[in-house]
Amino acid sequence: MFDPKTHCVVVVGAQWGDEGKGKLVDVLAERADVVVRYQGGANAGHTVVIGEEQFVLHQIPSGILHQGCTCLVGNGVVLDPETFFTELDRLHDRGVTTSGRLFVSDRAHLVMPYHKLLDAASEKSQQLGTTGRGIGPTYEDKYGRRGIRVGDLRHLEGACDLLASRVERANQLLAVMGAAERASLPQHIELLERLAPRLVPLASDTGLLVHRALRDGRRVLLEGAQGALLDVDHGTYPFVTSSNTTAGGAAVGAGIGPTAVDGVLGVVKAYTTRVGNGPLPTEATAGAGEELRRLGGEFGATTGRPRRCGWFDATVVRYSVRVNGLTGLAVTKLDVLDTFSEIPVGTAYEMDGGDCEEMPAEVRMLERVKPRYEVLPGWRKPLAGARRLADLPPEARAYLDRLQDLAGAPIRYVSVGTRRDQIIEV
Ligand code: IMP
Ligand code: MG
């Protein structure tokens, strides 16, 4: 992805999340100087496998596993400080040193325990099947101009005053919702007093750091979380997350201008999954779905929930290419399809007997579409050892060619396993 003219690359999920962005970012980070997370929070779960070790990162950019990489948590992220430090300690335990190369935007909003209580008590959250990490309530407070930001911790007394009014408000809401639990102000104050001394030294104007890195000719990777169909504007609203997961959100959430971005890589699974509720037009029948889930290990990295599984949906990815301005695709988990003798691909939608070429805005309409399938022959050979396109059986090549044609963006990477080396650069 990086070349003399491409210094700033965005990596986004082009479906419903869990496409394997963690692995792609880890692979690309080898050539990057800076990796920035720009939206979402601990709802994300980015899995990276190195040798026999598996790392699941929720808050810290996946570039952290490369010693030479500076990692930034951007202003667009909602930061759960407790999860952040738990994750950081675990990395330290496993020998990853982060001193001097991990910074957090002083403009990032903090996820507080009362946000998680509100998420858990909310009927709306239940309907959507949120991750329960307090993401929605924290973004609500951000836009409601009631948020507490990382930079506020520089003046702890003032931050504790803010807390008092926020906890009181949260408890009023919890009472209205009929929830039994209440947020405790002393516990919140204790949390901030405990974590501020660790967090404040990491607080920085991260947008400025990115700006300077680019000015000095360094390579910057902007790491998205979730996927385009979970974008609060472009996704299957209201079954979406609370941030802009699409590439436009990268500039805002990292604190740079959109003209700084040189390329956008969309990560897609060779099939489709979704965790949580909402439409999934190419959802497979129970048997095939179960098989995909088993072979692909499709269980949520954050909540452990079984993911819903289905076939590649070209309408979704074509839409994603458009709304993200994708300049390339990375197809992941192709090896999961190794044993299937026939692989359906959703090429287009029909609605009420006619064509439906674009993603409808309303879920009510999306629930009515019927995917049109093309059935491609499987390759029935293990792909795990392939390192070049030429190593792939003709059926796998044909499958990728068809995906690329339907999606309308060039495939740049193909992943054939969880390990770092199991990648084909096209
Ligand atoms: P929230 O982001 O926790 O508010 O959840 C809203 C919706 O987004 C739910 O359907 C979640 O399952 C989904 N979601 C949030 N984060 C991820 C993720 O990282 N991968 C996949 N789905 C996610
Ligand atoms: Mg995930």
XYZ file of C-alpha atoms and ligand atoms in Angstrom:
450
model
C 0.000 0.000 0.000
C 2.795 2.427 0.849
C 4.906 3.850 -1.953
C 6.742 7.126 -2.567
C 3.439 8.888 -3.258
C 1.340 7.042 -0.680
C 2.240 8.000 2.869
C -1.103 8.085 4.580
C -3.351 5.022 4.266
C -6.699 4.312 5.892
C -7.703 0.714 6.642
C -11.450 0.234 7.083
C -13.843 -2.648 7.474
C -16.019 -2.836 4.370
C -18.789 -5.077 5.754
C -20.158 -5.364 9.317
C -16.860 -5.452 11.159
C -14.632 -8.388 12.106
C -13.198 -8.554 8.607
C -9.673 -9.056 9.940
C -8.514 -5.448 10.153
C -6.289 -6.294 13.125
C -4.252 -8.720 11.086
C -4.027 -6.395 8.074
C -2.946 -3.461 10.212
C -0.369 -5.665 11.916
C 1.008 -6.723 8.516
C 1.013 -3.179 7.111
C 2.383 -1.686 10.325
C 5.686 -3.341 9.564
C 6.097 -0.629 6.943
C 4.418 2.167 8.904
C 5.925 4.637 11.350
C 2.668 5.687 12.989
C -0.642 3.839 13.511
C -3.733 5.753 14.637
C -7.091 4.452 15.889
C -9.660 7.109 14.987
C -13.152 6.034 16.114
C -15.043 3.545 18.210
C -13.777 2.227 21.485
C -13.624 -0.991 23.427
C -16.531 -2.347 21.355
C -13.844 -3.271 18.815
C -11.878 -6.477 19.114
C -8.876 -6.742 16.833
C -7.244 -10.148 16.893
C -3.598 -10.517 15.947
C -1.796 -13.870 15.953
C 1.977 -13.929 16.164
C 3.546 -17.350 16.241
C 1.632 -19.289 18.864
C 0.461 -16.164 20.648
C -2.884 -14.457 20.200
C -3.427 -10.812 21.098
C -6.906 -9.286 21.221
C -6.765 -5.499 21.186
C -9.797 -3.419 22.029
C -8.414 0.061 22.556
C -4.771 0.067 21.584
C -3.898 0.256 17.865
C -2.842 -3.064 16.335
C 0.489 -1.491 15.324
C 1.643 -1.749 18.952
C 3.086 -5.211 18.293
C 5.791 -3.637 16.100
C 8.437 -2.090 18.317
C 9.237 0.623 15.767
C 5.669 1.895 15.512
C 4.293 4.921 17.308
C 0.645 4.307 18.216
C -1.950 6.999 18.716
C -5.487 6.875 20.052
C -7.164 9.695 18.157
C -9.680 12.325 19.207
C -12.526 10.405 17.513
C -12.138 7.436 19.840
C -14.064 7.000 23.065
C -11.529 5.757 25.558
C -12.347 3.358 28.350
C -9.358 4.045 30.619
C -9.763 0.899 32.679
C -9.791 -1.396 29.631
C -6.978 0.615 28.107
C -4.640 0.090 31.058
C -5.639 -3.541 31.546
C -4.743 -4.097 27.904
C -1.524 -2.152 28.267
C -0.473 -4.131 31.357
C -1.161 -7.382 29.548
C 1.046 -6.258 26.657
C 3.809 -5.334 29.099
C 3.480 -8.745 30.778
C 4.056 -10.336 27.405
C 7.176 -8.347 26.753
C 5.801 -5.576 24.523
C 7.316 -2.254 25.576
C 5.337 0.872 24.773
C 7.133 3.657 26.562
C 7.518 6.775 24.407
C 5.486 5.366 21.528
C 1.909 5.337 22.772
C -0.141 8.532 23.067
C -3.788 9.364 23.580
C -5.547 12.423 22.215
C -6.370 14.977 24.886
C -9.596 15.540 22.926
C -10.763 11.906 23.149
C -13.858 11.362 25.298
C -13.774 9.064 28.305
C -16.083 6.096 28.739
C -17.088 6.033 32.402
C -18.712 3.200 34.361
C -22.020 5.103 34.305
C -21.948 4.910 30.489
C -21.748 1.139 30.748
C -24.609 1.037 33.258
C -26.722 3.107 30.867
C -25.823 0.845 27.923
C -26.755 -2.243 29.949
C -30.050 -0.777 31.182
C -31.180 0.579 27.831
C -33.943 -1.264 26.065
C -32.702 0.266 22.827
C -29.270 -1.278 23.358
C -30.916 -4.669 23.890
C -32.844 -4.314 20.640
C -29.693 -3.429 18.730
C -27.579 -6.045 20.494
C -24.802 -3.614 21.414
C -21.539 -4.794 22.922
C -22.554 -3.183 26.236
C -19.286 -1.261 26.438
C -20.937 2.118 26.959
C -20.085 3.301 23.461
C -23.478 4.751 22.528
C -24.005 6.665 25.802
C -20.477 8.124 25.583
C -21.000 9.417 22.050
C -24.410 10.747 23.131
C -22.671 12.741 25.856
C -20.018 13.932 23.408
C -22.635 15.347 21.046
C -24.757 16.491 23.951
C -21.684 18.483 25.076
C -21.654 16.749 28.439
C -18.583 14.615 27.842
C -15.451 14.304 29.941
C -12.303 14.337 27.857
C -8.822 12.982 28.468
C -7.467 16.528 28.693
C -9.909 17.319 31.521
C -7.875 15.009 33.762
C -5.060 17.567 33.759
C -7.220 19.474 36.246
C -8.483 16.652 38.390
C -10.543 18.814 40.714
C -12.501 20.275 37.817
C -12.951 16.799 36.325
C -14.379 15.537 39.638
C -16.858 18.438 39.666
C -17.950 17.422 36.165
C -18.275 13.844 37.382
C -20.629 14.834 40.182
C -23.162 16.319 37.791
C -22.738 13.505 35.238
C -23.212 10.747 37.800
C -26.301 12.493 39.142
C -27.754 12.764 35.656
C -26.924 9.123 34.875
C -28.704 8.028 38.053
C -31.787 10.015 37.101
C -31.804 8.271 33.721
C -31.282 4.866 35.332
C -34.259 5.538 37.604
C -36.424 6.498 34.614
C -35.325 3.324 32.822
C -36.384 1.276 35.816
C -32.883 -0.085 36.354
C -31.941 -1.353 39.802
C -28.302 -0.279 39.694
C -26.954 3.185 40.422
C -23.619 4.784 39.651
C -21.498 5.625 42.678
C -19.802 9.014 42.716
C -17.053 7.972 45.169
C -16.205 5.002 42.926
C -16.009 7.272 39.885
C -13.795 9.739 41.701
C -11.565 6.914 42.911
C -11.267 5.667 39.317
C -10.206 9.042 37.946
C -7.800 9.668 40.814
C -6.221 6.287 40.248
C -5.967 6.467 36.464
C -5.247 10.148 35.827
C -1.577 9.893 36.896
C -1.069 7.187 34.248
C -3.222 8.751 31.552
C -2.180 12.398 31.710
C 1.461 11.698 30.738
C 0.165 9.967 27.580
C -2.244 12.797 26.695
C -1.182 14.713 23.646
C -2.359 16.698 20.647
C -2.278 13.577 18.497
C -3.510 15.402 15.372
C -0.374 17.514 15.595
C 1.765 14.377 15.934
C 0.194 12.940 12.768
C 0.635 16.235 10.947
C 4.321 16.403 11.866
C 4.912 12.761 10.958
C 3.448 13.320 7.486
C 5.362 16.561 7.073
C 8.564 14.665 7.822
C 7.803 12.035 5.195
C 6.799 9.294 7.608
C 4.237 6.622 6.836
C 0.962 6.780 8.688
C -1.715 4.114 8.923
C -5.180 5.084 10.108
C -6.857 2.036 11.643
C -10.644 1.885 11.503
C -12.825 -0.182 13.791
C -16.129 -1.933 13.013
C -17.285 -1.752 9.376
C -19.016 0.478 6.838
C -22.429 -1.117 7.365
C -22.190 -0.205 11.057
C -21.483 3.474 10.251
C -23.980 5.736 12.010
C -24.717 7.558 8.712
C -24.132 4.939 6.033
C -24.882 1.701 7.832
C -28.072 -0.249 8.407
C -29.501 2.403 10.747
C -30.546 2.050 13.535
C -28.646 -1.258 13.710
C -25.319 0.547 13.692
C -22.649 1.752 16.069
C -22.389 5.398 17.158
C -19.436 6.604 15.088
C -18.441 7.148 11.467
C -16.630 3.949 10.663
C -16.181 4.897 7.004
C -13.018 6.504 5.655
C -14.400 10.038 6.002
C -14.302 9.528 9.744
C -10.565 8.859 9.588
C -9.579 12.453 8.908
C -11.951 13.854 11.535
C -11.087 11.239 14.136
C -7.340 11.467 13.621
C -7.300 15.249 13.501
C -5.983 15.794 9.973
C -7.487 17.143 6.763
C -9.042 14.786 4.209
C -6.487 15.875 1.604
C -3.757 14.198 3.664
C -5.170 10.736 2.939
C -3.533 9.004 -0.051
C -5.274 5.644 -0.125
C -8.046 3.621 1.468
C -7.851 -0.138 1.892
C -11.158 -1.901 2.518
C -10.944 -5.198 4.345
C -13.570 -7.772 3.369
C -14.095 -11.333 4.410
C -14.428 -13.838 1.568
C -17.920 -14.352 3.016
C -20.004 -12.186 5.391
C -20.627 -12.060 9.122
C -22.485 -9.834 11.502
C -22.678 -9.794 15.274
C -25.685 -8.145 16.854
C -29.089 -7.554 15.376
C -30.196 -6.045 12.074
C -30.519 -7.083 8.435
C -28.035 -9.465 6.832
C -29.438 -10.204 3.367
C -27.045 -13.019 2.404
C -27.334 -14.825 5.757
C -26.800 -18.549 5.115
C -29.231 -21.322 5.997
C -28.693 -22.830 9.435
C -26.480 -25.721 8.263
C -24.136 -23.739 6.036
C -24.072 -20.864 8.514
C -23.060 -23.231 11.290
C -20.310 -24.644 9.075
C -18.944 -21.169 8.285
C -19.047 -20.260 11.981
C -17.186 -23.402 12.983
C -14.549 -23.209 10.254
C -14.044 -19.477 10.604
C -14.114 -19.434 14.417
C -16.832 -16.809 14.131
C -17.384 -15.737 17.713
C -17.188 -12.107 18.806
C -13.728 -11.073 20.045
C -15.316 -8.631 22.517
C -18.453 -10.391 23.704
C -17.898 -14.022 22.657
C -21.293 -14.031 20.937
C -21.671 -16.362 17.945
C -21.526 -14.295 14.765
C -24.227 -14.646 12.159
C -22.686 -15.993 8.956
C -23.546 -15.710 5.284
C -22.171 -15.465 1.769
C -20.228 -12.657 0.143
C -22.599 -9.822 -0.633
C -21.412 -7.807 -3.630
C -24.086 -5.133 -3.203
C -22.710 -4.390 0.262
C -19.095 -4.281 -0.864
C -19.867 -2.208 -3.976
C -21.619 0.281 -1.705
C -18.678 0.204 0.642
C -16.265 0.912 -2.216
C -18.336 3.994 -2.996
C -18.927 5.453 0.454
C -15.319 4.867 1.537
C -13.649 5.735 -1.760
C -11.758 2.447 -1.521
C -8.603 2.293 -3.610
C -7.979 -1.358 -2.834
C -9.432 -4.432 -1.165
C -7.940 -6.983 1.178
C -9.846 -10.272 1.076
C -9.456 -12.231 4.298
C -10.260 -15.743 5.505
C -10.332 -17.206 1.998
C -9.049 -20.447 3.532
C -12.268 -20.792 5.555
C -14.007 -21.730 2.277
C -11.509 -24.533 1.481
C -13.915 -27.421 2.046
C -17.008 -26.098 0.291
C -17.714 -27.718 -3.087
C -20.002 -24.865 -4.094
C -19.821 -21.264 -2.914
C -22.763 -18.923 -3.436
C -21.983 -15.247 -4.042
C -24.712 -12.615 -3.713
C -24.318 -10.573 -6.899
C -27.317 -8.232 -6.645
C -30.622 -7.663 -4.868
C -34.169 -8.016 -6.045
C -37.084 -6.280 -4.417
C -40.734 -6.914 -5.200
C -39.718 -8.731 -8.384
C -37.558 -5.859 -9.718
C -33.882 -4.945 -9.470
C -32.562 -3.151 -6.409
C -29.107 -1.985 -7.364
C -28.144 0.197 -4.410
C -28.295 -0.287 -0.660
C -31.680 1.019 0.503
C -31.559 3.595 3.298
C -34.297 1.977 5.363
C -33.937 -1.323 7.132
C -37.576 -2.034 6.418
C -36.717 -2.103 2.726
C -33.469 -3.943 3.275
C -35.399 -6.672 5.065
C -37.468 -7.122 1.895
C -34.599 -7.563 -0.573
C -33.774 -10.984 -1.947
C -30.182 -11.577 -2.965
C -29.543 -13.038 -6.402
C -26.856 -15.713 -6.133
C -24.265 -17.032 -8.476
C -22.793 -20.356 -7.371
C -19.062 -20.695 -7.936
C -17.157 -23.988 -7.747
C -15.029 -24.511 -4.641
C -11.343 -25.483 -4.795
C -11.403 -28.160 -2.095
C -7.715 -27.813 -1.284
C -6.082 -26.131 1.699
C -4.913 -22.591 0.907
C -3.008 -22.021 4.155
C 0.389 -22.449 2.493
C -0.191 -20.083 -0.452
C 2.085 -17.033 -0.520
C 1.617 -15.883 -4.121
C -1.464 -15.695 -6.331
C 0.148 -18.351 -8.522
C 0.006 -20.765 -5.560
C -3.803 -20.651 -5.545
C -5.891 -23.285 -7.338
C -7.696 -21.971 -10.459
C -11.100 -22.059 -8.705
C -9.805 -19.819 -5.911
C -8.317 -17.417 -8.460
C -11.643 -17.373 -10.309
C -13.482 -16.727 -7.030
C -11.270 -13.723 -6.278
C -11.573 -12.414 -9.856
C -15.348 -12.561 -9.590
C -15.344 -10.750 -6.211
C -13.109 -8.030 -7.627
C -15.290 -7.556 -10.723
C -18.463 -7.375 -8.679
C -17.003 -5.039 -6.058
C -15.365 -2.655 -8.494
C -12.043 -2.226 -6.671
C -8.728 -4.038 -7.105
C -7.721 -6.758 -4.663
C -4.363 -5.881 -3.118
C -4.078 -8.518 -0.400
C -5.453 -11.997 0.203
C -5.229 -13.541 3.645
C -5.210 -17.340 3.941
C -4.778 -17.851 7.674
C -4.494 -16.105 11.000
C -0.690 -15.884 11.141
C 1.314 -12.868 10.011
C 3.003 -14.718 7.160
C -0.218 -16.153 5.750
C -0.776 -13.311 3.342
C -0.555 -12.835 -0.400
C 0.381 -9.427 -1.712
C -1.141 -9.023 -5.169
P -22.139 -0.773 20.054
O -21.045 -0.338 19.130
O -21.626 -1.543 21.230
O -23.044 0.351 20.438
O -23.053 -1.813 19.270
C -23.823 -1.465 18.131
C -23.778 -2.564 17.075
O -22.467 -2.617 16.501
C -24.054 -3.966 17.610
O -24.738 -4.702 16.603
C -22.673 -4.546 17.811
O -22.657 -5.952 17.773
C -21.941 -3.936 16.631
N -20.498 -3.817 16.851
C -19.864 -2.909 17.619
N -18.542 -3.082 17.568
C -18.321 -4.111 16.735
C -17.126 -4.738 16.252
O -15.990 -4.351 16.551
N -17.311 -5.771 15.377
C -18.545 -6.170 14.988
N -19.685 -5.601 15.409
C -19.571 -4.582 16.270
Mg -13.654 -7.546 15.681
